Coordinates of N, CA and C in Angstrom, one line a residue:
X1 N 0.6 -1.3 0.1 CA 0.0 0.0 0.0 C 0.9 1.1 0.1
X2 N 0.5 2.2 -1.0 CA 1.4 3.3 -0.9 C 0.9 4.5 -0.1
X3 N 1.8 5.2 0.3 CA 1.4 6.6 1.1 C 1.7 7.8 0.3
X4 N 0.9 8.7 0.7 CA 1.0 10.2 0.0 C 2.3 10.6 0.5
X5 N 3.0 11.5 -0.3 CA 4.3 12.0 0.3 C 4.5 13.3 -0.7
X6 N 4.9 14.4 -0.2 CA 5.4 15.4 -0.9 C 6.7 15.3 -1.2
X7 N 7.6 14.3 -0.5 CA 9.0 14.2 -0.7 C 9.2 13.1 -1.7
X8 N 9.4 13.2 -2.8 CA 9.7 12.3 -3.8 C 10.9 12.6 -4.7
X9 N 11.4 11.7 -5.1 CA 12.7 12.0 -6.1 C 12.2 11.7 -7.5
X10 N 12.3 13.1 -8.1 CA 12.1 13.0 -9.6 C 12.7 12.1 -10.5
X11 N 14.0 11.8 -10.1 CA 14.7 10.8 -10.7 C 14.2 9.4 -10.8
X12 N 13.5 9.1 -9.8 CA 13.2 7.8 -9.4 C 11.7 7.6 -9.7
X13 N 10.9 8.7 -10.0 CA 9.7 8.6 -10.3 C 9.3 8.0 -11.6
X14 N 8.3 7.3 -11.7 CA 7.7 6.7 -12.8 C 6.9 7.7 -13.4
X15 N 6.5 7.9 -14.8 CA 5.4 8.7 -15.0 C 4.2 8.4 -14.9
X16 N 3.5 9.3 -14.2 CA 2.2 8.7 -13.7 C 1.1 9.8 -14.1
X17 N 0.0 9.6 -13.6 CA -1.3 10.2 -13.9 C -1.2 11.5 -13.4
X18 N -1.7 12.7 -14.3 CA -1.8 14.1 -13.7 C -3.3 14.3 -13.7
X19 N -4.0 14.2 -12.8 CA -5.5 14.5 -12.9 C -5.7 15.9 -12.9
X20 N -4.8 16.7 -12.3 CA -5.0 18.1 -12.5 C -5.2 18.6 -13.9
X21 N -3.9 18.1 -14.5 CA -4.1 18.4 -16.1 C -5.3 17.8 -16.8
X22 N -5.6 16.7 -16.5 CA -6.8 16.0 -17.3 C -8.1 16.8 -17.0
X23 N -8.3 17.1 -15.6 CA -9.5 18.0 -15.4 C -9.5 19.3 -16.1
X24 N -8.5 20.0 -16.0 CA -8.4 21.2 -16.8 C -8.9 21.2 -18.2
X25 N -8.0 20.0 -19.0 CA -8.6 19.8 -20.2 C -9.9 19.4 -20.5
X26 N -10.5 18.6 -19.5 CA -11.9 18.1 -19.8 C -12.9 19.2 -19.5
X27 N -12.5 20.2 -18.9 CA -13.6 21.5 -18.5 C -14.1 21.9 -19.9
X28 N -15.5 21.8 -20.2 CA -16.1 22.4 -21.1 C -16.0 23.9 -21.3
X29 N -15.4 24.4 -22.2 CA -15.4 25.9 -22.4 C -16.9 26.6 -22.7
X30 N -17.8 25.7 -23.0 CA -19.1 26.4 -23.3 C -19.9 26.5 -21.8
X31 N -20.9 27.4 -21.9 CA -21.2 27.6 -20.8 C -22.5 26.8 -20.5
X32 N -22.3 25.9 -19.2 CA -23.3 25.0 -18.7 C -24.6 25.8 -18.1
X33 N -25.6 25.1 -18.4 CA -26.8 25.6 -17.9 C -27.0 25.4 -16.4
X34 N -27.3 26.3 -15.6 CA -27.5 26.3 -14.2 C -28.9 26.6 -14.0
X35 N -29.5 25.6 -13.0 CA -30.9 25.7 -12.5 C -31.1 26.9 -11.7
X36 N -32.0 27.9 -11.8 CA -32.2 28.8 -10.8 C -33.3 28.3 -10.1
X37 N -33.4 28.7 -8.7 CA -34.4 28.2 -7.8 C -34.8 29.1 -6.7
X38 N -36.0 29.3 -6.5 CA -36.4 30.4 -5.4 C -36.6 29.5 -4.2
X39 N -36.3 29.7 -3.2 CA -36.7 28.9 -1.9 C -37.0 30.2 -0.7
X40 N -38.2 30.2 -0.2 CA -38.5 31.2 0.8 C -38.1 32.6 0.4
X41 N -38.6 32.9 -0.9 CA -38.3 34.3 -1.2 C -37.0 34.6 -1.7
X42 N -36.0 33.6 -1.6 CA -34.6 34.1 -1.9 C -34.2 33.3 -3.3
X43 N -33.5 33.9 -4.1 CA -33.3 33.2 -5.3 C -31.9 32.8 -5.4
X44 N -31.6 31.4 -5.9 CA -30.3 30.9 -5.7 C -30.1 30.1 -7.2
X45 N -28.9 30.2 -7.5 CA -28.5 29.6 -8.8 C -27.6 28.3 -8.5
X46 N -28.2 27.1 -8.7 CA -27.4 25.9 -8.4 C -26.2 25.7 -9.2
X47 N -25.2 25.2 -8.8 CA -23.8 25.1 -9.3 C -24.0 24.1 -10.6
X48 N -23.1 24.2 -11.4 CA -23.1 23.3 -12.6 C -22.8 22.0 -12.5
X49 N -22.3 21.6 -11.3 CA -22.1 20.2 -10.9 C -22.1 20.0 -9.4
X50 N -22.5 18.8 -9.0 CA -22.7 18.5 -7.6 C -21.4 18.7 -6.8
X51 N -21.2 19.6 -6.0 CA -19.9 19.7 -5.2 C -19.6 18.5 -4.2
X52 N -18.4 18.1 -4.1 CA -18.2 17.0 -3.2 C -18.5 17.3 -1.9
X53 N -18.5 18.5 -1.6 CA -18.7 18.8 0.0 C -20.4 18.5 0.2
X54 N -21.0 18.7 -0.7 CA -22.5 18.4 -0.6 C -22.7 16.8 -0.4
X55 N -22.0 16.1 -1.3 CA -22.0 14.7 -1.1 C -21.4 14.2 0.1
X56 N -20.4 14.7 0.5 CA -19.8 14.3 2.0 C -20.7 14.6 3.0
X57 N -21.3 15.8 2.9 CA -22.1 16.4 3.9 C -23.4 15.7 4.1
X58 N -23.9 15.0 2.9 CA -24.9 14.3 2.8 C -24.7 12.8 3.7
X59 N -23.4 12.2 3.5 CA -23.1 11.2 4.2 C -23.0 11.5 5.7
X60 N -22.3 12.5 6.2 CA -22.3 12.8 7.4 C -23.7 12.9 8.0
X61 N -24.6 13.6 7.6 CA -25.8 13.6 8.1 C -26.5 12.4 8.4
X62 N -26.3 11.4 7.8 CA -26.7 10.0 8.2 C -26.4 9.5 9.3
X63 N -25.1 10.1 9.9 CA -24.6 9.6 11.2 C -24.4 10.9 12.3
X64 N -25.1 11.8 12.0 CA -24.8 13.1 12.9 C -26.2 13.7 13.0
X65 N -26.4 14.3 14.3 CA -27.4 15.2 14.7 C -26.9 16.5 14.7
X66 N -25.7 16.9 14.4 CA -25.3 18.3 14.4 C -25.6 19.3 13.5
X67 N -26.4 20.3 14.0 CA -27.0 21.2 13.0 C -25.8 22.0 12.1
X68 N -24.5 22.0 12.7 CA -23.5 22.6 11.7 C -23.1 21.6 10.6
X69 N -23.4 20.4 10.8 CA -23.3 19.4 9.4 C -24.1 19.9 8.4
X70 N -25.4 20.1 8.9 CA -26.5 20.4 7.9 C -25.9 21.7 7.1
X71 N -25.5 22.8 7.9 CA -25.3 24.0 7.3 C -24.0 23.9 6.5
X72 N -23.0 23.0 6.7 CA -21.9 22.8 5.9 C -22.3 22.1 4.5
X73 N -23.4 21.1 4.8 CA -23.8 20.4 3.5 C -24.5 21.5 2.6
X74 N -25.2 22.0 3.0 CA -26.0 23.2 2.1 C -25.1 24.3 1.6
X75 N -24.1 24.7 2.3 CA -23.4 25.7 1.9 C -22.8 26.0 0.4
X76 N -22.3 24.6 -0.2 CA -21.9 24.7 -1.6 C -23.1 25.2 -2.5
X77 N -24.3 24.7 -2.1 CA -25.5 24.8 -3.2 C -26.2 26.2 -2.8
X78 N -26.4 26.6 -1.6 CA -27.2 27.6 -1.1 C -26.6 28.7 -0.5
X79 N -25.5 28.5 0.1 CA -24.7 29.5 1.0 C -24.9 29.3 2.5
X80 N -23.9 29.7 3.2 CA -23.8 29.4 4.6 C -25.2 29.7 5.5
X81 N -25.9 30.8 5.2 CA -27.1 31.3 6.0 C -28.4 30.6 5.5
X82 N -28.3 29.8 4.3 CA -29.6 29.3 4.0 C -30.5 28.5 4.9
X83 N -29.9 27.5 5.8 CA -30.6 26.8 6.8 C -31.4 27.7 7.9
X84 N -30.6 28.5 8.2 CA -31.1 29.6 9.3 C -32.3 30.4 8.6
X85 N -31.9 30.9 7.4 CA -33.0 31.8 6.7 C -34.2 31.0 6.5
X86 N -34.3 29.7 6.0 CA -35.4 29.1 5.8 C -36.1 28.7 7.1
X87 N -35.4 28.2 8.1 CA -36.1 28.0 9.5 C -36.6 29.1 9.8
X88 N -36.2 30.3 9.7 CA -36.8 31.4 10.2 C -38.2 31.7 9.4
X89 N -38.0 31.4 8.2 CA -39.3 31.5 7.3 C -40.4 30.5 7.5
X90 N -40.1 29.6 8.4 CA -40.9 28.5 8.7 C -41.0 27.4 7.8
X91 N -39.9 26.9 7.2 CA -39.8 25.8 6.2 C -40.1 24.6 7.2
X92 N -40.7 23.7 6.6 CA -41.0 22.2 7.5 C -39.7 21.2 7.0
X93 N -39.7 20.3 7.8 CA -38.7 19.2 7.6 C -39.1 18.6 6.1
X94 N -40.3 18.3 5.8 CA -40.7 17.8 4.6 C -40.1 18.7 3.5
X95 N -40.6 19.9 3.5 CA -40.1 21.1 2.6 C -38.6 20.9 2.3
X96 N -37.8 20.8 3.4 CA -36.5 21.0 3.4 C -36.0 19.8 2.7
X97 N -36.5 18.6 2.8 CA -36.1 17.3 2.2 C -36.5 17.4 0.7
X98 N -37.6 18.0 0.5 CA -38.0 18.0 -1.0 C -36.9 19.2 -1.9
X99 N -36.6 20.3 -1.0 CA -35.7 21.1 -1.7 C -34.3 20.4 -2.0
X100 N -33.9 19.6 -1.0 CA -32.7 18.8 -1.3 C -32.8 17.8 -2.3
X101 N -34.0 17.1 -2.5 CA -34.3 16.0 -3.7 C -34.2 16.9 -5.1
X102 N -34.6 17.9 -5.2 CA -35.0 18.8 -6.3 C -33.6 19.3 -6.7
X103 N -32.8 19.8 -5.8 CA -31.4 20.4 -6.1 C -30.5 19.5 -6.4
X104 N -30.4 18.3 -5.8 CA -29.5 17.2 -6.1 C -29.8 16.8 -7.6
X105 N -31.1 16.5 -7.9 CA -31.2 16.2 -9.3 C -31.0 17.2 -10.4
X106 N -31.4 18.4 -10.0 CA -31.2 19.5 -11.0 C -29.8 20.2 -11.2
X107 N -29.0 19.7 -10.2 CA -27.5 20.2 -10.4 C -26.9 19.2 -11.3
X108 N -27.3 17.9 -11.3 CA -26.6 16.9 -12.2 C -27.2 17.1 -13.7
X109 N -28.6 17.4 -13.8 CA -29.2 17.6 -15.2 C -30.2 18.7 -14.8
X110 N -29.8 20.0 -15.2 CA -30.9 20.9 -15.1 C -32.4 20.7 -15.7
X111 N -33.3 21.1 -15.2 CA -34.5 20.7 -15.7 C -35.1 19.3 -15.7
X112 N -34.3 18.4 -15.1 CA -34.6 17.0 -15.1 C -35.7 16.6 -14.1
X113 N -36.0 17.4 -13.1 CA -37.0 17.1 -12.0 C -37.8 18.3 -11.7
X114 N -39.1 18.1 -11.9 CA -40.0 19.2 -11.5 C -40.0 19.3 -9.9
X115 N -40.6 20.4 -9.2 CA -40.7 20.4 -7.9 C -41.9 19.4 -7.4
X116 N -42.9 19.1 -8.2 CA -43.9 18.1 -8.1 C -43.3 16.7 -8.2
X117 N -42.4 16.4 -9.0 CA -41.6 15.3 -9.2 C -40.8 15.1 -7.9
X118 N -40.1 15.9 -7.4 CA -39.2 16.0 -6.2 C -40.1 15.6 -5.0
X119 N -41.4 16.2 -4.9 CA -42.2 15.9 -3.9 C -42.7 14.5 -3.8
X120 N -43.0 14.0 -5.1 CA -43.6 12.6 -5.2 C -42.5 11.7 -4.8
X121 N -41.2 11.9 -5.5 CA -39.9 11.0 -5.1 C -39.7 11.2 -3.6
X122 N -39.8 12.1 -3.0 CA -39.5 12.2 -1.5 C -40.4 11.4 -0.7
X123 N -41.8 11.6 -1.1 CA -42.8 10.8 -0.4 C -42.8 9.4 -0.7
X124 N -42.4 9.0 -1.9 CA -42.3 7.5 -2.1 C -41.1 7.1 -1.3
X125 N -40.0 7.8 -1.2 CA -38.7 7.2 -0.4 C -39.2 7.2 1.2
X126 N -40.1 8.1 1.7 CA -40.5 8.1 3.0 C -41.3 7.0 3.2
X127 N -42.3 6.6 2.3 CA -43.3 5.6 2.4 C -42.3 4.2 2.5
X128 N -41.4 4.2 1.6 CA -40.5 2.8 1.7 C -39.7 2.8 2.9
X129 N -39.1 3.7 3.5 CA -38.5 3.7 4.8 C -39.4 3.4 5.8
X130 N -40.7 3.9 6.0 CA -41.5 3.5 7.0 C -42.1 2.1 6.8
X131 N -42.1 1.5 5.6 CA -42.4 0.2 5.3 C -41.3 -0.8 5.6
X132 N -40.3 -0.3 6.0 CA -39.0 -1.2 6.5 C -38.1 -1.4 5.2
X133 N -38.1 -0.4 4.3 CA -37.3 -0.5 3.2 C -38.0 -1.3 2.0
X134 N -39.3 -1.6 2.0 CA -39.9 -2.2 1.2 C -41.0 -1.4 0.8
X135 N -41.4 -1.4 -0.6 CA -42.8 -0.9 -1.3 C -43.9 -1.3 -0.6
X136 N -44.8 -0.3 -0.1 CA -46.0 -1.0 0.4 C -46.8 -1.9 -0.6
X137 N -47.1 -2.9 0.1 CA -47.8 -4.0 -0.6 C -49.3 -3.7 -1.2
X138 N -49.7 -4.0 -2.4 CA -51.0 -3.5 -3.0 C -52.1 -3.9 -2.1
X139 N -53.1 -3.3 -2.1 CA -54.2 -3.7 -1.3 C -55.0 -5.0 -1.9
X140 N -55.9 -5.4 -1.4 CA -56.5 -6.8 -1.8 C -57.2 -6.5 -3.3
X141 N -57.8 -5.6 -3.3 CA -58.6 -5.2 -4.6 C -57.5 -5.0 -5.9
X142 N -56.4 -4.4 -5.7 CA -55.6 -4.1 -6.6 C -54.8 -5.5 -7.0
X143 N -54.6 -6.4 -6.1 CA -54.0 -7.8 -6.2 C -54.9 -8.4 -7.2
X144 N -56.3 -8.6 -6.8 CA -57.1 -9.2 -7.7 C -57.1 -8.8 -9.3
X145 N -57.1 -7.4 -9.2 CA -57.3 -6.8 -10.5 C -56.1 -7.1 -11.4
X146 N -54.9 -7.1 -10.6 CA -53.6 -7.5 -11.4 C -53.9 -8.8 -11.8
X147 N -54.2 -9.9 -11.3 CA -54.1 -11.1 -11.7 C -55.3 -11.4 -13.0
X148 N -56.1 -10.6 -13.0 CA -57.1 -10.4 -14.1 C -58.2 -11.4 -14.1
X149 N -58.4 -12.2 -12.9 CA -59.6 -13.2 -12.7 C -60.0 -13.2 -11.4
X150 N -61.0 -13.5 -11.1 CA -61.5 -13.7 -9.7 C -61.2 -15.1 -9.2
X151 N -60.6 -15.2 -7.9 CA -60.5 -16.6 -7.4 C -61.7 -17.2 -6.7
X152 N -61.8 -18.3 -6.7 CA -62.8 -18.8 -5.9 C -62.5 -18.8 -4.3
X153 N -63.3 -18.5 -3.5 CA -63.1 -18.8 -2.1 C -63.1 -20.2 -1.5
X154 N -63.2 -21.0 -2.5 CA -63.1 -22.5 -2.0 C -64.4 -23.1 -1.6
X155 N -65.4 -22.4 -1.3 CA -66.9 -22.6 -0.8 C -67.7 -22.8 -1.9
X156 N -68.4 -23.9 -2.1 CA -69.6 -24.0 -3.2 C -71.0 -24.2 -2.5

């Protein structure tokens, strides 16, 4: 296993990968579409790609109850004061989570998910969580309809 080191000998180094050069060349010079969004009366412009700090912050939130972790996670997308601003404006937990679903999808592909779609996706995910990770079973009438035929009760 190799370790990171600033101390290396150029004479002994094998030509390696230069990701910095690669990423500079890979950057599209054309202007990428960025999704504008208004939340609690404030207008934000989502970044053109999902910042690593947002992804790392989402992972931290799975194991943390620290409000500062939420602030750090939101900062790359909405700025440092967004959480406090939204809370002061009366945003609910559900609304907050829908904004996150919407933002994450539309940073990756602007215009790919509507607010209604984000709400439906959020509600579906929450229903699956409350059902123990499984989608709720269809009710009896829906199961019968799906099979296409009535079954006998066995009584004659």
